[in-house]
Amino acid sequence: MRKILVALLTTIALHSYAQSPVASRLRGGFDVGLAIKNDYYNPSITYYQLINLGDQRLFSLGWTGRLGAFYGDNLNYYTAPARLTRGQAGLGSLGKSLLVQNIDTVRFDYVTMTSFNLGLRAQFNFGPVEVGASADLLGITLLRRYRTGRYRSSTGAFTAVDSLNREVQKPFQGPDAFQRARAQRWNLRLLGDNDYGMLATEVYARVRINQRFAVKAGYQWLTTEMVVDNRDVVADNNRFRNRTGFPYIALTLPIFY
């Protein structure tokens, strides 16, 4: 009897919430999608919740929680910090020219990583058609597996211990060009080359098929980052970044609409 009463009260509460003014202004659901190009794959599941603004509900703004994985073959990762790539860090680096002479490369045969990020989404609503954009803001990267990459640098060196237990600097050349690295743990959007970690940005259009399903298509830009174990003591850097853009398609399962 107690279980029946609890179930009944829960049903009444959910029904009351669904009929409330707040719930009637919400849009929410899950996007189950895949971005793909050549040997790069980015499957993801995103929960979104938006609030409709204005009496016409033409514009919605809200947040996202995105669980995404990245799989890529034959990838080049390039020097990441803005102080090296643009000559300065912070907002002052935006719009600055790339300093090619400061760019080193680490090439990986295969890279995998999984992240969970919170982000923002804005959307315009035109009946059954919705057009919008999303951006990850912050999160964490999980399953940070080590990979070996080939380090390419004309000036870089790292600190090692020789047979006499002395610290020496060794260039990233010969056998020492092969270095262990894994994904950056923390993800944070600070704009441009100031960003950290694995972050996705997308633009999209969605068409509602019915109240249960919608189809979404768009384009996604994905940034991923690897951290090398042995820091370059000349440039004071061990962070390397890859940027990839690819088409994206998803099935949307609405909860609020």
Short mmCIF file of C-alpha atoms in Angstrom, two decimals:
data_model
loop_
_atom_site.label_atom_id
_atom_site.label_comp_id
_atom_site.label_asym_id
_atom_site.label_seq_id
_atom_site.Cartn_x
_atom_site.Cartn_y
_atom_site.Cartn_z
CA MET A 1 0.00 0.00 0.00
CA ARG A 2 2.83 2.37 0.88
CA LYS A 3 4.51 1.77 -2.52
CA ILE A 4 1.27 2.46 -4.34
CA LEU A 5 0.77 5.69 -2.38
CA VAL A 6 4.33 6.86 -3.11
CA ALA A 7 3.94 6.09 -6.82
CA LEU A 8 0.61 7.95 -6.91
CA LEU A 9 2.03 11.02 -5.17
CA THR A 10 5.07 11.02 -7.48
CA THR A 11 2.85 10.86 -10.56
CA ILE A 12 0.71 13.72 -9.27
CA ALA A 13 3.81 15.82 -8.52
CA LEU A 14 5.31 15.25 -11.97
CA HIS A 15 2.00 16.02 -13.65
CA SER A 16 1.62 19.21 -11.61
CA TYR A 17 5.16 20.29 -12.52
CA ALA A 18 4.59 19.58 -16.20
CA GLN A 19 1.53 21.85 -16.09
CA SER A 20 3.27 24.61 -14.13
CA PRO A 21 4.24 27.95 -15.75
CA VAL A 22 7.95 27.11 -15.29
CA ALA A 23 7.73 23.73 -17.04
CA SER A 24 5.72 25.21 -19.90
CA ARG A 25 8.62 27.56 -20.63
CA LEU A 26 11.23 24.78 -20.70
CA ARG A 27 12.70 22.85 -23.60
CA GLY A 28 14.86 19.87 -22.78
CA GLY A 29 15.99 16.45 -23.87
CA PHE A 30 18.89 14.32 -25.02
CA ASP A 31 20.96 14.52 -28.21
CA VAL A 32 22.57 11.19 -29.15
CA GLY A 33 24.96 11.96 -31.98
CA LEU A 34 28.15 11.35 -33.92
CA ALA A 35 30.63 13.69 -35.60
CA ILE A 36 32.83 11.95 -38.16
CA LYS A 37 35.50 12.81 -40.75
CA ASN A 38 38.02 10.42 -42.28
CA ASP A 39 39.70 8.67 -39.32
CA TYR A 40 38.24 10.96 -36.64
CA TYR A 41 35.15 10.02 -34.60
CA ASN A 42 33.37 11.92 -31.83
CA PRO A 43 30.28 10.12 -30.44
CA SER A 44 28.43 12.02 -27.73
CA ILE A 45 25.35 12.15 -25.51
CA THR A 46 24.19 15.63 -24.53
CA TYR A 47 21.48 16.61 -22.07
CA TYR A 48 20.14 20.11 -22.64
CA GLN A 49 17.65 22.31 -20.82
CA LEU A 50 16.55 25.64 -22.27
CA ILE A 51 14.11 28.28 -21.13
CA ASN A 52 11.89 29.95 -23.72
CA LEU A 53 12.21 33.75 -23.65
CA GLY A 54 9.45 36.13 -24.69
CA ASP A 55 5.77 35.55 -25.31
CA GLN A 56 6.38 34.15 -28.79
CA ARG A 57 9.04 31.71 -27.54
CA LEU A 58 11.16 32.36 -30.61
CA PHE A 59 14.40 32.33 -28.63
CA SER A 60 15.66 29.88 -25.98
CA LEU A 61 18.74 29.99 -23.79
CA GLY A 62 20.10 27.36 -21.42
CA TRP A 63 22.76 24.87 -20.45
CA THR A 64 24.13 21.52 -21.59
CA GLY A 65 25.85 18.53 -20.03
CA ARG A 66 27.86 16.67 -22.65
CA LEU A 67 29.55 13.26 -22.40
CA GLY A 68 31.76 12.77 -25.45
CA ALA A 69 34.54 10.51 -26.66
CA PHE A 70 37.19 11.12 -29.30
CA TYR A 71 38.96 8.53 -31.45
CA GLY A 72 41.53 9.60 -34.01
CA ASP A 73 44.30 8.10 -36.15
CA ASN A 74 47.48 9.82 -37.41
CA LEU A 75 47.08 13.10 -35.56
CA ASN A 76 49.46 16.04 -35.24
CA TYR A 77 49.32 17.98 -31.97
CA TYR A 78 50.86 21.44 -31.91
CA THR A 79 52.27 23.71 -29.19
CA ALA A 80 49.27 24.87 -27.15
CA PRO A 81 49.96 27.82 -24.77
CA ALA A 82 49.06 31.25 -26.12
CA ARG A 83 52.24 32.77 -24.66
CA LEU A 84 54.17 30.65 -27.18
CA THR A 85 51.78 30.53 -30.14
CA ARG A 86 50.80 34.24 -30.04
CA GLY A 87 53.55 35.82 -27.95
CA GLN A 88 51.32 36.62 -24.98
CA ALA A 89 48.57 35.07 -22.88
CA GLY A 90 45.08 36.32 -22.02
CA LEU A 91 42.69 38.38 -24.12
CA GLY A 92 45.62 40.24 -25.65
CA SER A 93 46.52 37.10 -27.60
CA LEU A 94 43.25 37.16 -29.57
CA GLY A 95 43.84 38.34 -33.12
CA LYS A 96 47.63 38.06 -32.85
CA SER A 97 49.52 36.34 -35.65
CA LEU A 98 50.75 32.78 -35.17
CA LEU A 99 54.45 32.61 -34.24
CA VAL A 100 55.44 29.69 -36.45
CA GLN A 101 58.99 29.60 -35.07
CA ASN A 102 57.62 28.66 -31.63
CA ILE A 103 55.51 25.74 -32.82
CA ASP A 104 56.62 22.18 -32.06
CA THR A 105 54.71 19.05 -33.07
CA VAL A 106 53.93 15.70 -31.49
CA ARG A 107 52.50 13.10 -33.86
CA PHE A 108 50.40 10.20 -32.57
CA ASP A 109 49.35 7.09 -34.45
CA TYR A 110 46.20 6.82 -32.33
CA VAL A 111 44.50 8.97 -29.69
CA THR A 112 41.47 8.28 -27.49
CA MET A 113 39.87 10.28 -24.70
CA THR A 114 36.50 10.79 -23.02
CA SER A 115 35.24 13.95 -21.35
CA PHE A 116 32.24 15.39 -19.54
CA ASN A 117 31.63 19.13 -19.97
CA LEU A 118 29.05 21.71 -18.98
CA GLY A 119 28.21 24.35 -21.55
CA LEU A 120 25.83 26.97 -22.93
CA ARG A 121 23.27 26.70 -25.72
CA ALA A 122 21.25 29.35 -27.59
CA GLN A 123 18.45 28.46 -29.99
CA PHE A 124 15.91 30.06 -32.33
CA ASN A 125 12.57 28.26 -32.68
CA PHE A 126 10.57 28.31 -35.91
CA GLY A 127 7.78 25.82 -35.33
CA PRO A 128 9.11 22.31 -36.02
CA VAL A 129 12.51 23.72 -37.06
CA GLU A 130 15.09 24.84 -34.48
CA VAL A 131 18.45 26.50 -35.23
CA GLY A 132 21.11 27.05 -32.61
CA ALA A 133 24.65 26.83 -31.29
CA SER A 134 26.36 25.21 -28.29
CA ALA A 135 29.76 25.61 -26.63
CA ASP A 136 31.42 23.61 -23.87
CA LEU A 137 32.70 25.80 -21.04
CA LEU A 138 34.32 23.57 -18.43
CA GLY A 139 34.65 19.95 -17.45
CA ILE A 140 36.94 16.99 -16.91
CA THR A 141 38.57 14.43 -19.20
CA LEU A 142 38.26 10.78 -18.17
CA LEU A 143 39.99 7.57 -19.29
CA ARG A 144 43.32 9.33 -19.91
CA ARG A 145 45.27 6.53 -21.56
CA TYR A 146 48.98 6.98 -22.26
CA ARG A 147 50.09 7.14 -25.90
CA THR A 148 53.55 7.41 -27.42
CA GLY A 149 54.09 10.24 -29.86
CA ARG A 150 56.97 11.39 -32.03
CA TYR A 151 58.21 14.77 -30.77
CA ARG A 152 59.47 17.16 -33.46
CA SER A 153 61.44 20.15 -32.19
CA SER A 154 64.61 21.82 -33.44
CA THR A 155 65.43 23.49 -30.11
CA GLY A 156 63.55 21.58 -27.40
CA ALA A 157 65.20 19.54 -24.65
CA PHE A 158 64.14 17.73 -21.49
CA THR A 159 65.82 16.93 -18.19
CA ALA A 160 67.02 13.36 -17.59
CA VAL A 161 69.35 11.56 -15.19
CA ASP A 162 72.52 10.00 -16.62
CA SER A 163 74.39 6.89 -15.47
CA LEU A 164 76.26 8.94 -12.84
CA ASN A 165 72.96 10.14 -11.36
CA ARG A 166 73.49 13.64 -12.72
CA GLU A 167 70.77 15.77 -14.28
CA VAL A 168 71.44 16.48 -17.95
CA GLN A 169 69.46 18.07 -20.76
CA LYS A 170 68.69 15.85 -23.73
CA PRO A 171 67.20 16.97 -27.06
CA PHE A 172 64.03 15.39 -28.43
CA GLN A 173 65.99 13.52 -31.10
CA GLY A 174 66.79 9.94 -32.02
CA PRO A 175 65.25 7.45 -29.56
CA ASP A 176 64.35 10.37 -27.28
CA ALA A 177 61.97 11.75 -29.90
CA PHE A 178 59.42 9.14 -28.77
CA GLN A 179 57.64 10.54 -25.74
CA ARG A 180 54.75 9.40 -23.55
CA ALA A 181 51.70 11.64 -23.28
CA ARG A 182 48.08 11.56 -22.20
CA ALA A 183 45.04 13.81 -22.36
CA GLN A 184 44.79 17.02 -20.36
CA ARG A 185 42.62 16.34 -17.30
CA TRP A 186 40.84 19.70 -16.94
CA ASN A 187 38.81 21.40 -19.65
CA LEU A 188 38.29 25.17 -19.56
CA ARG A 189 37.27 27.63 -22.26
CA LEU A 190 39.27 30.85 -22.04
CA LEU A 191 39.04 31.79 -25.76
CA GLY A 192 41.52 31.14 -28.54
CA ASP A 193 44.83 29.52 -27.64
CA ASN A 194 44.12 30.17 -23.95
CA ASP A 195 41.77 27.15 -23.86
CA TYR A 196 42.57 23.99 -21.92
CA GLY A 197 41.62 20.41 -22.70
CA MET A 198 38.82 18.82 -24.72
CA LEU A 199 36.11 21.29 -25.78
CA ALA A 200 33.40 21.17 -28.44
CA THR A 201 31.53 23.95 -30.24
CA GLU A 202 28.68 23.32 -32.67
CA VAL A 203 26.09 24.97 -34.86
CA TYR A 204 23.01 22.98 -35.80
CA ALA A 205 19.51 22.74 -37.21
CA ARG A 206 16.90 20.38 -35.78
CA VAL A 207 13.62 19.17 -37.29
CA ARG A 208 10.98 17.70 -34.99
CA ILE A 209 9.43 14.55 -36.42
CA ASN A 210 6.90 14.19 -33.59
CA GLN A 211 6.74 14.74 -29.83
CA ARG A 212 9.12 11.84 -29.20
CA PHE A 213 11.79 12.25 -31.87
CA ALA A 214 13.70 14.92 -33.74
CA VAL A 215 16.62 14.82 -36.18
CA LYS A 216 19.54 17.18 -35.72
CA ALA A 217 22.38 17.98 -38.15
CA GLY A 218 25.19 20.48 -37.95
CA TYR A 219 28.91 21.13 -37.84
CA GLN A 220 31.18 20.65 -34.86
CA TRP A 221 34.60 22.02 -33.94
CA LEU A 222 36.50 19.91 -31.42
CA THR A 223 39.68 20.83 -29.55
CA THR A 224 41.66 18.10 -27.79
CA GLU A 225 44.88 18.40 -25.81
CA MET A 226 47.72 16.05 -24.88
CA VAL A 227 50.26 16.58 -22.08
CA VAL A 228 53.76 15.13 -22.56
CA ASP A 229 55.44 13.61 -19.49
CA ASN A 230 58.83 15.22 -20.19
CA ARG A 231 58.52 19.00 -20.22
CA ASP A 232 60.50 21.01 -22.76
CA VAL A 233 62.78 23.01 -20.44
CA VAL A 234 63.73 25.46 -23.20
CA ALA A 235 60.17 26.56 -24.02
CA ASP A 236 58.84 25.54 -20.57
CA ASN A 237 55.98 23.61 -22.19
CA ASN A 238 54.45 20.15 -22.29
CA ARG A 239 50.97 20.97 -23.68
CA PHE A 240 49.96 20.23 -27.28
CA ARG A 241 46.65 20.83 -29.05
CA ASN A 242 44.72 19.48 -32.02
CA ARG A 243 41.70 21.16 -33.62
CA THR A 244 39.30 19.22 -35.82
CA GLY A 245 36.10 20.24 -37.62
CA PHE A 246 33.57 17.73 -38.91
CA PRO A 247 29.89 17.18 -39.80
CA TYR A 248 27.60 16.12 -36.98
CA ILE A 249 24.28 14.26 -36.92
CA ALA A 250 22.11 13.28 -33.95
CA LEU A 251 18.79 11.88 -32.84
CA THR A 252 17.04 14.09 -30.28
CA LEU A 253 14.78 12.62 -27.60
CA PRO A 254 12.76 15.55 -26.17
CA ILE A 255 11.57 15.69 -22.57
CA PHE A 256 10.15 19.23 -22.56
CA TYR A 257 9.14 20.92 -25.82
#
